[in-house]
Coordinates of C-alpha atoms and ligand atoms in Angstrom, one line a residue:
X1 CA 39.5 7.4 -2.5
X2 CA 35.9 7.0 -0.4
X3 CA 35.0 3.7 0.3
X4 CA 31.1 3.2 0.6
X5 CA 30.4 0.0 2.6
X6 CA 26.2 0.1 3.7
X7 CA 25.4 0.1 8.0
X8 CA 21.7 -0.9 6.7
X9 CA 21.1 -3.8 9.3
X10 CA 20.6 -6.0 6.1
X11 CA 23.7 -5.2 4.8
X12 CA 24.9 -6.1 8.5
X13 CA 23.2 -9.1 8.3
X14 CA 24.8 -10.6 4.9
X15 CA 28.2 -9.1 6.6
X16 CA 28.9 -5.6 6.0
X17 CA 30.6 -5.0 9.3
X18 CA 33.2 -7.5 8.6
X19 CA 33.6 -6.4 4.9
X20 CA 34.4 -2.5 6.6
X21 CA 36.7 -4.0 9.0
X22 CA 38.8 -5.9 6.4
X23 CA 39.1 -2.4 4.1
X24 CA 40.1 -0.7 7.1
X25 CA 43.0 -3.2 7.8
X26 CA 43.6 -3.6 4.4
X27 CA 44.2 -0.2 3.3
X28 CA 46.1 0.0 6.6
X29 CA 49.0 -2.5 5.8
X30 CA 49.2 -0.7 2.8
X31 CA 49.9 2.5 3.8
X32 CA 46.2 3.6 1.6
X33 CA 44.4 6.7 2.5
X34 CA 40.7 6.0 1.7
X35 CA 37.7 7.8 3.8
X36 CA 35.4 5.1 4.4
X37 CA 31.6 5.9 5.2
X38 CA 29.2 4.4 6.2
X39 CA 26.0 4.7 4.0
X40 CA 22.1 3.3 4.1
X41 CA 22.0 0.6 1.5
X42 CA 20.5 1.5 -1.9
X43 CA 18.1 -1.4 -1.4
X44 CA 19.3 -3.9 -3.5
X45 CA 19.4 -6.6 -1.3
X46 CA 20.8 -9.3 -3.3
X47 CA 24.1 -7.7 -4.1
X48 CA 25.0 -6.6 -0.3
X49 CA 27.1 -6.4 1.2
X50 CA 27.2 -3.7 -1.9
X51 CA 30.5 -1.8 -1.6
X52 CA 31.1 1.6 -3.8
X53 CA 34.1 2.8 -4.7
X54 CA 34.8 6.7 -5.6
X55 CA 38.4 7.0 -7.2
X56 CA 37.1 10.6 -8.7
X57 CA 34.3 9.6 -11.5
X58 CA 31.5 8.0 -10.1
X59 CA 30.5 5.6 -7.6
X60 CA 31.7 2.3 -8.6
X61 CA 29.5 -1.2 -6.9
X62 CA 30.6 -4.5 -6.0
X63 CA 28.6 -7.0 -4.3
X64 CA 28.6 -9.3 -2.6
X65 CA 32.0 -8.9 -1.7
X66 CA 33.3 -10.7 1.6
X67 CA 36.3 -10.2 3.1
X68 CA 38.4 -12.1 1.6
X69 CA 37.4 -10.1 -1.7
X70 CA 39.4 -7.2 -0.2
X71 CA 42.9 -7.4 -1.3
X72 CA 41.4 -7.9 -5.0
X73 CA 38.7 -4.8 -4.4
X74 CA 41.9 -2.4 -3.7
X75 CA 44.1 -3.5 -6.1
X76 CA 40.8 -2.9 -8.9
X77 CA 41.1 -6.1 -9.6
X78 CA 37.4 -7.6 -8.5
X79 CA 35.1 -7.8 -10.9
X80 CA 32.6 -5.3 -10.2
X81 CA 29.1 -4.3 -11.2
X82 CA 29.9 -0.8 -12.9
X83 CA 28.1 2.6 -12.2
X84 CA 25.7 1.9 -9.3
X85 CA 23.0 4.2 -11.2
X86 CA 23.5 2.3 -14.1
X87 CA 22.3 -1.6 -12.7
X88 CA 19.1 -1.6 -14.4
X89 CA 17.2 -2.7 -10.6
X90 CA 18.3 0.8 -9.8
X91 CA 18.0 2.8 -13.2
X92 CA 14.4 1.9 -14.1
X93 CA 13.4 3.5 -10.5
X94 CA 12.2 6.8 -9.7
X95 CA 13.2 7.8 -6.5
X96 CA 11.6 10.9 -5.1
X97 CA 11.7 9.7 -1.5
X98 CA 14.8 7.4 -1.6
X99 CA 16.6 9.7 -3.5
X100 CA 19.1 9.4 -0.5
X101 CA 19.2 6.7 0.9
X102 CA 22.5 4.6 0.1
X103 CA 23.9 8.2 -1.2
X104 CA 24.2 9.7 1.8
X105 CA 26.2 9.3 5.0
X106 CA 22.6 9.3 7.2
X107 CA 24.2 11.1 10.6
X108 CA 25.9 13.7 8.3
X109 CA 23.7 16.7 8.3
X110 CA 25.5 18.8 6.3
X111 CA 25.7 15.9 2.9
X112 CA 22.1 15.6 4.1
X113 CA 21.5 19.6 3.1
X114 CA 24.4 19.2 0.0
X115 CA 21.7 16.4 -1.9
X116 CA 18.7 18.7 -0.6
X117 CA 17.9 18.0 2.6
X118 CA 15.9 21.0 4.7
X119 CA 15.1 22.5 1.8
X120 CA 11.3 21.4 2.0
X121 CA 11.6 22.6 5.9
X122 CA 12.7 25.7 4.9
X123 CA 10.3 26.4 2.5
X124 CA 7.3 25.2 4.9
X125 CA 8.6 27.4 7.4
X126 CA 8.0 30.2 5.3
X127 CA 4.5 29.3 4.6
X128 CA 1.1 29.7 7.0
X129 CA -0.4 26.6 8.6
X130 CA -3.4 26.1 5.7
X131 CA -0.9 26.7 3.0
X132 CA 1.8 24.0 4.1
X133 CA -1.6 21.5 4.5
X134 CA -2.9 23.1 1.1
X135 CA 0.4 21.6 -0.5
X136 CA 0.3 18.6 0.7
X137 CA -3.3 17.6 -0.2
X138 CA -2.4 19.0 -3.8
X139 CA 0.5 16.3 -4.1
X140 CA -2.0 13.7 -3.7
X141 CA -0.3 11.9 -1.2
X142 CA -1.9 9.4 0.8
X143 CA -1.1 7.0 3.6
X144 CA 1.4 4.2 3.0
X145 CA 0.6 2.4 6.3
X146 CA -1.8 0.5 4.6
X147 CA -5.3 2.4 4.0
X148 CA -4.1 5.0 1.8
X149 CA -6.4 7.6 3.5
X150 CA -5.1 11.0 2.0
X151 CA -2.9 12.7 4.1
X152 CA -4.1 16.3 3.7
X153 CA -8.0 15.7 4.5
X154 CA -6.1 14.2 7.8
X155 CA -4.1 16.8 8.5
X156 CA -6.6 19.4 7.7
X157 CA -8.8 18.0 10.8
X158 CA -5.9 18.2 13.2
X159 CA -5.2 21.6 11.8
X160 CA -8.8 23.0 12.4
X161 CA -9.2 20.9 15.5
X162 CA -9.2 23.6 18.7
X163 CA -6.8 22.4 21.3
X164 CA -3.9 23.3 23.5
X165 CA -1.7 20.5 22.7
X166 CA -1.5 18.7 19.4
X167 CA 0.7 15.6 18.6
X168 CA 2.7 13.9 15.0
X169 CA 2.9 10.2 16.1
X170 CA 4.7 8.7 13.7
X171 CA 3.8 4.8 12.6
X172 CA 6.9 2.9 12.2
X173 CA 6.0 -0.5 13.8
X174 CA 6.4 -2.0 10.3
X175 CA 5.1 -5.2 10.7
X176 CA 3.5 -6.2 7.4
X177 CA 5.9 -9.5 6.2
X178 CA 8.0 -9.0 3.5
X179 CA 8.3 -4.7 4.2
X180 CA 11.1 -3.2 5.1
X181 CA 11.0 1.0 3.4
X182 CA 10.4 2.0 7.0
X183 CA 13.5 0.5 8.7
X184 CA 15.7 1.1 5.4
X185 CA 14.5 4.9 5.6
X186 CA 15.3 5.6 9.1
X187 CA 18.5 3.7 8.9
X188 CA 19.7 5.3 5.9
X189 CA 18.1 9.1 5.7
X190 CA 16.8 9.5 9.2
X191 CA 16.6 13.4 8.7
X192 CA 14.1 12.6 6.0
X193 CA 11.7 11.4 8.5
X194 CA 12.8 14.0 11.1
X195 CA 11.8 17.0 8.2
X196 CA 8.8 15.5 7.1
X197 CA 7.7 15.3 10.9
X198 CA 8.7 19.2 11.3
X199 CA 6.9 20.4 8.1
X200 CA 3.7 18.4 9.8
X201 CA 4.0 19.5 13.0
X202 CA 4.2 23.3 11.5
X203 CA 1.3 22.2 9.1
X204 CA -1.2 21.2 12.0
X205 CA 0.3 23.2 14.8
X206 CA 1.6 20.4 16.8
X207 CA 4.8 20.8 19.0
X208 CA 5.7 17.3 19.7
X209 CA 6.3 14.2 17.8
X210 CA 6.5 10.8 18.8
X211 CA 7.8 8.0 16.8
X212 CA 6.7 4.7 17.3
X213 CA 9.2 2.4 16.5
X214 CA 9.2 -1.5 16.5
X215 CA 11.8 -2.7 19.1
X216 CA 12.9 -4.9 16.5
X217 CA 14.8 -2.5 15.0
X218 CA 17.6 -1.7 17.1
X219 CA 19.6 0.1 15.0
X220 CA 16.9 2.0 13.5
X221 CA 16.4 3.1 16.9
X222 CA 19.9 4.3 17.7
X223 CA 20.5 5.7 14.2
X224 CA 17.0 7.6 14.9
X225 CA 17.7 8.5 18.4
X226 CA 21.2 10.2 17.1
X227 CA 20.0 11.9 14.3
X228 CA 17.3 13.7 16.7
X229 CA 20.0 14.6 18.7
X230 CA 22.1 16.2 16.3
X231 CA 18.8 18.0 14.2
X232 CA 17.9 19.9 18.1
X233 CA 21.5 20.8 18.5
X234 CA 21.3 22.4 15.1
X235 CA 17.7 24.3 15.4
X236 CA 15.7 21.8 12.9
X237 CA 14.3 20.8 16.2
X238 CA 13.0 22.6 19.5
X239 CA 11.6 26.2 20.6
X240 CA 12.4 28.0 17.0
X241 CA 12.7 25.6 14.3
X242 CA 15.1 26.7 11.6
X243 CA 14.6 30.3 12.7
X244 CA 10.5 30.2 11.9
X245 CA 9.7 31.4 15.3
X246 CA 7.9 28.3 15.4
X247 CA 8.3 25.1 17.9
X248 CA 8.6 21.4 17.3
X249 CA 10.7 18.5 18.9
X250 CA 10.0 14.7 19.1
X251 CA 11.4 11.6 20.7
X252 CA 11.7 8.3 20.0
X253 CA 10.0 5.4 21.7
X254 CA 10.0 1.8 21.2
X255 CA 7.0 -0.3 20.4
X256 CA 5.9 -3.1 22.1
X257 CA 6.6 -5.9 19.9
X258 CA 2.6 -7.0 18.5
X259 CA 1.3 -6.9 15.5
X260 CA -1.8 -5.0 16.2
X261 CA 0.1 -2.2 17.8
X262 CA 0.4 -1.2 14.3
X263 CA -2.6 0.0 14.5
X264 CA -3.2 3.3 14.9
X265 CA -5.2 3.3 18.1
X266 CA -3.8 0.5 19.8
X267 CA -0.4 2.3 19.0
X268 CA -1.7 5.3 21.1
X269 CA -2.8 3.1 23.7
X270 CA 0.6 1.4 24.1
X271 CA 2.0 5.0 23.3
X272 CA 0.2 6.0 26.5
X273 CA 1.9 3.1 28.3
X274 CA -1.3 0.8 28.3
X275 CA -2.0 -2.6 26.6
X276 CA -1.9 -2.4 23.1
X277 CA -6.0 -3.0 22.6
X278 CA -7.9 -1.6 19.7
X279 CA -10.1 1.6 20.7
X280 CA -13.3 2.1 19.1
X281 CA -13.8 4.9 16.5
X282 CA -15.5 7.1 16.6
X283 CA -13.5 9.3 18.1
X284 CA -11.1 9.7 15.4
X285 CA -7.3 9.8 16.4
X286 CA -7.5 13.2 14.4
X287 CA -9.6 14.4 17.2
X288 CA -9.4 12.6 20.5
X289 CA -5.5 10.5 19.7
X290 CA -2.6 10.6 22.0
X291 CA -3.4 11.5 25.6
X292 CA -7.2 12.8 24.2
X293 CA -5.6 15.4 22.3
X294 CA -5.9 16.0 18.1
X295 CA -3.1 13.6 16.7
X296 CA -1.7 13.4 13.1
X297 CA -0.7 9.8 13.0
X298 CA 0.7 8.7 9.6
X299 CA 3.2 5.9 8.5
X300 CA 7.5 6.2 8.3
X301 CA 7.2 6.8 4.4
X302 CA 3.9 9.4 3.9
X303 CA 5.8 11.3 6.5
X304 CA 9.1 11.0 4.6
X305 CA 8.1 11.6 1.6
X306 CA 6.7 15.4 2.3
X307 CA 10.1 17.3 2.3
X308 CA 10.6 16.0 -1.8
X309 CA 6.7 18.1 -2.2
X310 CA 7.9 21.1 -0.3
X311 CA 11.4 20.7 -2.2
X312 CA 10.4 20.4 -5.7
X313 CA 6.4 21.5 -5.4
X314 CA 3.3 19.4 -4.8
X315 CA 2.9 19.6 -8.5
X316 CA 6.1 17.9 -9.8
X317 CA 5.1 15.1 -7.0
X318 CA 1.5 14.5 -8.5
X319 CA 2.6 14.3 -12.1
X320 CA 3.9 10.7 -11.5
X321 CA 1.5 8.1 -10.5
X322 CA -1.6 6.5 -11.9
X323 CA -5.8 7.6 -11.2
X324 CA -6.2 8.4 -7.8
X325 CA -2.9 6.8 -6.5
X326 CA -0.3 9.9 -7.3
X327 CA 3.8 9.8 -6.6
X328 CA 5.6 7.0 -6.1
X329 CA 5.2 3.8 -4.2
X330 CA 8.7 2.0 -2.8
X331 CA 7.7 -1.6 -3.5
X332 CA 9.3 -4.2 -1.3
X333 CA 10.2 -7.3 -3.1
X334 CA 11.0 -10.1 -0.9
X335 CA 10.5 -13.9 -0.6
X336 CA 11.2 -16.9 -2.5
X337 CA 12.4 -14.1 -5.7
X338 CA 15.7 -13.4 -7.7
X339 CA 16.3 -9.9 -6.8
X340 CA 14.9 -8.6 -4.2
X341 CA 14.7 -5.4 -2.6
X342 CA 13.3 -1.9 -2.6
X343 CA 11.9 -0.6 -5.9
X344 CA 10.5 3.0 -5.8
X345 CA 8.5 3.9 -8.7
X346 CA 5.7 5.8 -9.9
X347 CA 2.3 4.0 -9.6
X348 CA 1.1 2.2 -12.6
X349 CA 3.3 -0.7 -13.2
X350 CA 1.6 -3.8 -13.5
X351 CA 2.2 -6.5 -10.9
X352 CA 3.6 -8.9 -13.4
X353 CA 6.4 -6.5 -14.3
X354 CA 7.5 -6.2 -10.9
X355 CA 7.4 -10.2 -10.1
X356 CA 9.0 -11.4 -13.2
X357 CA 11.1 -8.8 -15.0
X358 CA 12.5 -6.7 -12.5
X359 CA 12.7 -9.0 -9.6
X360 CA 13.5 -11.9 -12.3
X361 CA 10.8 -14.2 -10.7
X362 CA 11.9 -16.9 -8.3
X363 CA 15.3 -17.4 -6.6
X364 CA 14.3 -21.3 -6.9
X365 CA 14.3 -21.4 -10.3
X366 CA 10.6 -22.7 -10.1
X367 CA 7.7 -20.9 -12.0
X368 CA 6.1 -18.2 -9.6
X369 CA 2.8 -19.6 -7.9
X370 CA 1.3 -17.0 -6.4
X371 CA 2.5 -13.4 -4.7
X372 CA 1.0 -12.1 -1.4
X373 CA 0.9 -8.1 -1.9
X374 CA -0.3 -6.3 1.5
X375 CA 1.4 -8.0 4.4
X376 CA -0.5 -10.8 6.0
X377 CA -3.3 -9.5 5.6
X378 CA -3.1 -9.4 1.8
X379 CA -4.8 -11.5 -0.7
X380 CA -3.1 -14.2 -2.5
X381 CA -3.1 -12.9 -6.1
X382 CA -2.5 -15.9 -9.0
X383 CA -0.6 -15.3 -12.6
X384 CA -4.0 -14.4 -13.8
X385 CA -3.9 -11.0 -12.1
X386 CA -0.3 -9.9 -12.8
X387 CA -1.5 -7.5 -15.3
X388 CA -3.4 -5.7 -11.9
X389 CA -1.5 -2.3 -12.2
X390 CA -0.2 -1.1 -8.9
X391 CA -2.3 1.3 -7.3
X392 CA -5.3 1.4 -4.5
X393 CA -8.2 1.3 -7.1
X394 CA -6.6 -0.9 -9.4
X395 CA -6.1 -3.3 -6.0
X396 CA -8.9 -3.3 -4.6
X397 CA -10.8 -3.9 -8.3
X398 CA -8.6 -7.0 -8.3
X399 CA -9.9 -8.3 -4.9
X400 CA -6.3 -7.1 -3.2
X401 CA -4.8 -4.4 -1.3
X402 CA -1.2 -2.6 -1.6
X403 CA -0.7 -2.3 1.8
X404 CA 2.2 -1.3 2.9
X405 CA 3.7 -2.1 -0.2
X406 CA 5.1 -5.3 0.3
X407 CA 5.1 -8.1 -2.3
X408 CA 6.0 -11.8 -0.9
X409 CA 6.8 -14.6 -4.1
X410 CA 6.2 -18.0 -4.0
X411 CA 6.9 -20.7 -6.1
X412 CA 5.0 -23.4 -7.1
X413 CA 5.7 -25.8 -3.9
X414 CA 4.0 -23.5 -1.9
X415 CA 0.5 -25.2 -0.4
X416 CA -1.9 -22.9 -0.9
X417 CA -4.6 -24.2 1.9
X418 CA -1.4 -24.1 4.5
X419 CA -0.9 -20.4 3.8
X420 CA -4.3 -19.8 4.4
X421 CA -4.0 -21.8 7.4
X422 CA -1.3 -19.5 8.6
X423 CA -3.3 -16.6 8.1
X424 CA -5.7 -18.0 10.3
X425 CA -3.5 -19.0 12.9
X426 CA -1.6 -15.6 12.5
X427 CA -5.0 -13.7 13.5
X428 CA -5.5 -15.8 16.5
X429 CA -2.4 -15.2 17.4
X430 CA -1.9 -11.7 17.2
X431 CA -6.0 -10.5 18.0
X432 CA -6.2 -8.1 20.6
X433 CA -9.1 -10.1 21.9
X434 CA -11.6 -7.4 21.9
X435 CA -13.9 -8.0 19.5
X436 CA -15.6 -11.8 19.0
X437 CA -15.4 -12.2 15.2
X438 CA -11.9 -11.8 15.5
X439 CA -10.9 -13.3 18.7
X440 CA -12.9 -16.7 18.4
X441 CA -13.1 -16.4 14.7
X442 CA -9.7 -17.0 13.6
X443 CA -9.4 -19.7 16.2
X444 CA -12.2 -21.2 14.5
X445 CA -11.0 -20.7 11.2
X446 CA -7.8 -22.7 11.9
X447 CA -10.0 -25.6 13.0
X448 CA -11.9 -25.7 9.8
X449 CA -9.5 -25.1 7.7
X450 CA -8.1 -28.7 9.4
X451 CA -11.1 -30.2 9.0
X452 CA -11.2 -29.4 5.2
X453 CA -7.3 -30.7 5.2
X454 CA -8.5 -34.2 6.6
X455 CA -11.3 -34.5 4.2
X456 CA -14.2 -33.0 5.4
X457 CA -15.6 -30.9 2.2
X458 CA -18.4 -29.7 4.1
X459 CA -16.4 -27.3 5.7
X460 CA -15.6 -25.3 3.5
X461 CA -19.1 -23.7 3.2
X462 CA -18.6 -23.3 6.6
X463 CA -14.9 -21.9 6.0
X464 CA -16.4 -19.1 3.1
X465 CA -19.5 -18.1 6.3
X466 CA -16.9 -17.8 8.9
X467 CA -14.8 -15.6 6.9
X468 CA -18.1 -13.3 5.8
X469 CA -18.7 -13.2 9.7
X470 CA -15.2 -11.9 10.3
X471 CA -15.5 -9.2 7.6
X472 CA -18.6 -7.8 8.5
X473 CA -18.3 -7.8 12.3
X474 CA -14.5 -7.4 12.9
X475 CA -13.6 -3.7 14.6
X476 CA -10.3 -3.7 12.7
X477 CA -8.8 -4.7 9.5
X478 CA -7.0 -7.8 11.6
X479 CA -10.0 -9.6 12.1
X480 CA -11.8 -7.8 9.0
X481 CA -9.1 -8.3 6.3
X482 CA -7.8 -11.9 7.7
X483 CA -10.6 -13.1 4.6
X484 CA -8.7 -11.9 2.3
X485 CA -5.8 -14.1 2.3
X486 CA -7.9 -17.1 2.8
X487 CA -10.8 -16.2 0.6
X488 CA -8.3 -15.7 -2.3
X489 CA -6.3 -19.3 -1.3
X490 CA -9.5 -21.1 -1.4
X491 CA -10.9 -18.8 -4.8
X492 CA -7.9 -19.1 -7.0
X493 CA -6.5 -22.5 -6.0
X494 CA -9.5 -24.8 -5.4
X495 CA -6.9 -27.7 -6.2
X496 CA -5.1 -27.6 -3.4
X497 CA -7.8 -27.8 -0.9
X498 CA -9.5 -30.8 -3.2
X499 CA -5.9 -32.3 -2.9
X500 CA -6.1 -32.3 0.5
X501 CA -9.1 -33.8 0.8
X502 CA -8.1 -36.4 -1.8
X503 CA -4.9 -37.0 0.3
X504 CA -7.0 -37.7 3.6
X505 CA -9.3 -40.0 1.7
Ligands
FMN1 C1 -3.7 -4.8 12.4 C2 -3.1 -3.6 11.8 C3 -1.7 -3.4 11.8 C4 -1.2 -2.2 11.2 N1 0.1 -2.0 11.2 C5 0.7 -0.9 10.7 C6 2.1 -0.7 10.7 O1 2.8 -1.5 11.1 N2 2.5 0.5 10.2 C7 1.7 1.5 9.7 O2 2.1 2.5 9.3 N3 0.3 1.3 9.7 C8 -0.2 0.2 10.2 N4 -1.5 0.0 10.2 C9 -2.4 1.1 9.7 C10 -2.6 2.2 10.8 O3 -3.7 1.8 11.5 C11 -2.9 3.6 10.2 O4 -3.8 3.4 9.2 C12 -1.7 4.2 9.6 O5 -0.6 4.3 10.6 C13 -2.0 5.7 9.2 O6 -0.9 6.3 8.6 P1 -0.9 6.6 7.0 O7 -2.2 7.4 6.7 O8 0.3 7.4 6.8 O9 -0.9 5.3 6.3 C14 -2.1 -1.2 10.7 C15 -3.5 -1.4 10.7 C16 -4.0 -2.6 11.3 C17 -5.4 -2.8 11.3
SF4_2 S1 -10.5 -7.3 14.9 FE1 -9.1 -8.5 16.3 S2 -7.4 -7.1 16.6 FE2 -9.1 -5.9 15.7 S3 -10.2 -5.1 17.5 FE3 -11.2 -7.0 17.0 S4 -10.1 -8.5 18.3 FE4 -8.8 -6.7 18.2

């Protein structure tokens, strides 16, 4: 009997390690053989800790199960939640680049190659530079970071770039609220990420990789750290990379713990060992990036999700999605919400589906008020725009951004001119202080945003020209997207700001 109980740190969190040590004396005292293995969670976050049994036909869930559910979970006597693939969270997915995480054992190399794994490697290793950079600018693929800049045009300019050192710097500071596909990636399919950094790093003719990742995550780091570890002692990594003739090895370092290291060229900066400050551009990253030399940096899941186009062909990858936004997107549900977790799907589905049919709406019971899609730099977007379908264009039509993917729900308690408040404050906070729209802007911002709370309506012209001001002459999108939560507060609920002011008065 194998007994899958998740080492996803939020499994951990809601208790998995307790749950695994229960089985284990449990089947113990019993005289049971089971193997019990620890697997990535498959993302639904509500029912860990999510326990699968295998007696022989199929993965059987059960969640949450504590541990004093044990004695009843070996005797198949607990209720439980059927065939895994069949909860419908899970079976209305498509999962191209999650297809094994929660599957999986994620140190296990050899079930990573048994459910595909290094079959995109291998196939890139038998293909020239422009060809493996051909592909991938085929699939359509572009950045999930947050821009959604197409990955092949970038990787194209490292490629041509002349040089004798070029670099893969992986983006997994993940610090968008509500988003969590990076950590649940490199927790639960860490060779994913390792591959899809190879197949770049053959692509562009870099030799080294770097990931960035938020110290945060400490067990992302050590399951990360391990898994490079065993990919160099078995040839995916270092001087001939699964027999190509070709090199490629990377290490793992851990971020510094601000938001605006997620950006790209504050990332090199703090990469580099200096303060985590925003460098002008240009020079591109693609040309001048880590230590001056050309550097492919792209986020945990565009990287991750190249070994499923080399597997199964950019083609197959490109035939899901929706206009210009091609593949699949792994939506992060979190927040005041029924079910959440991580739903990968093809782009297309409209934001309303998402919210209130597969997440089920709110965990409160309350009728949703608004969701923020895009970290905190994402606009507020109202019930009126829930038929938005998710994808860049679409977005951005909609006066939003995707982001890194992440959806946050609130109810209707939620006070709309306080979350534009924080978003204010949240800028001032985290600005790297270099540029003055930014820097002195947000701190601005959060004082008239208090002035319009105690009654002053004259501020918010003043609020709407700040915020036009910080747009325009910001350097990044901190500064230069920090509008759009705000702006959208203040556009699509004009009552609560007029209730504040009627509250001071
Ligand atoms: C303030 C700020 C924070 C960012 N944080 C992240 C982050 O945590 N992770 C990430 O991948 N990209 C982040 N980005 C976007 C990166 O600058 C960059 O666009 C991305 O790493 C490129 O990779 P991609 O093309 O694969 O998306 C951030 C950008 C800004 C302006
Ligand atoms: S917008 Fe803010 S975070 Fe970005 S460069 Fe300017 S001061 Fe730094």
């Amino acid at each position: 009997m194998k007994i899958y109980v998740p080492m996803d740190s939020a499994a951990k969190a809601l208790g998995a390690d307790d749950v695994a040590a229960a089985i284990i004396a449990e089947a113990a005292s019993r005289g049971l053989e089971i193997e019990l293995i620890r697997n990535g969670t498959r993302g639904m976050i509500w029912l860990e800790p999510l326990v699968e049994i295998d007696r022989g036909a199929g993965r059987e869930g059960y969640g949450p199960v504590t541990p004093a559910d044990v004695p009843a979970l070996l005797d198949g006597t607990l209720k439980g939640l059927g065939k895994v693939e069949e909860i419908p969270f899970f079976a209305r997915q498509t999962r191209l680049t999650f297809a094994r995480c929660g599957v999986t054992d994620p140190l296990d190399l050899e079930d990573y190659q048994a459910h595909g794994g290094l079959a995109g490697l291998r196939r890139a290793a038998g293909l020239k530079a422009a060809e493996i950079v051909e592909e991938v600018t085929r699939s359509g693929l572009r950045g999930r970071g947050g821009a959604g800049f197409p990955t092949g045009i970038k990787w194209n300019t490292v490629r041509q770039a002349e040089a004798d050192q070029k670099y893969i710097v992986c983006n997994a500071d993940e610090g968008d609220s509500g988003t969590f596909a990076d950590r649940m990636i490199m927790e639960g399919d860490p060779f994913c990420l390792i591959e899809g950094m190879a197949i770049a790093g053959l692509g562009v003719g870099a030799t080294k990789g770097y990931v960035y990742l938020r110290s945060e995550y400490p067990d992302a780091i050590r399951v990360m750290q391990e898994a490079v570890r065993i990919a160099r002692a078995n040839g995916v990594l270092g001087a001939d990379v699964l027999g190509s003739g070709r090199a490629f090895d990377m290490e793992i370092r851990s971020g510094a713990g601000a938001y605006v290291c997620g950006e790209e060229t504050s990332l090199l900066n703090s990469l580099e060992g200096k303060r985590g400050v925003v460098r002008a551009k240009p020079p591109l990253p693609a040309l001048e990036g880590f230590l001056g030399k050309p550097t492919v940096v792209n986020n945990v899941i565009s990287l991750a999700t190249v070994p499923v186009i080399f597997e199964k062909g950019a083609q197959h990858y490109a035939d899901f999605g929706l206009g210009r936004s091609r593949g699949t997107i792994p939506v992060q549900i979190a927040g005041n919400v029924k079910h959440g977790g991580l739903f990968e799907t093809g782009f297309g589905m409209p934001l309303g589906e998402l919210v209130l049919d597969i997440a089920g709406g709110t965990a409160s019971g309350r009728p949703v008020k608004a969701v923020q899609v895009g970290g905190p730099l994402g606009a507020y977007m109202p019930l009126e725009k829930f038929d938005t379908p998710f994808g860049y264009e679409e977005f951005d039509g909609a006066g939003g951004l995707i982001g890194h993917a992440g959806i946050v729900v609130f109810d209707d308690s939620a006070d709309m001119l306080q979350m534009a408040r924080f978003a204010m404050e949240f800028c001032a906070v985290e600005s790297c202080g270099k540029c003055t729209p930014c820097r002195i802007g947000a701190v601005r911002g959060v004082e008239t945003i208090d002035r319009i709370a105690a009654g002053d309506p004259g501020a918010i012209p003043l609020l709407t020209d700040l915020c036009e001001t910080m747009t325009d002459g910001s350097l990044c999108a901190l500064g230069g997207f920090t509008p759009y939560p705000v702006m959208s507060a203040l556009t699509h609920f004009p009552d609560d700001f007029a209730t504040a002011k009627e509250a001071a008065e």
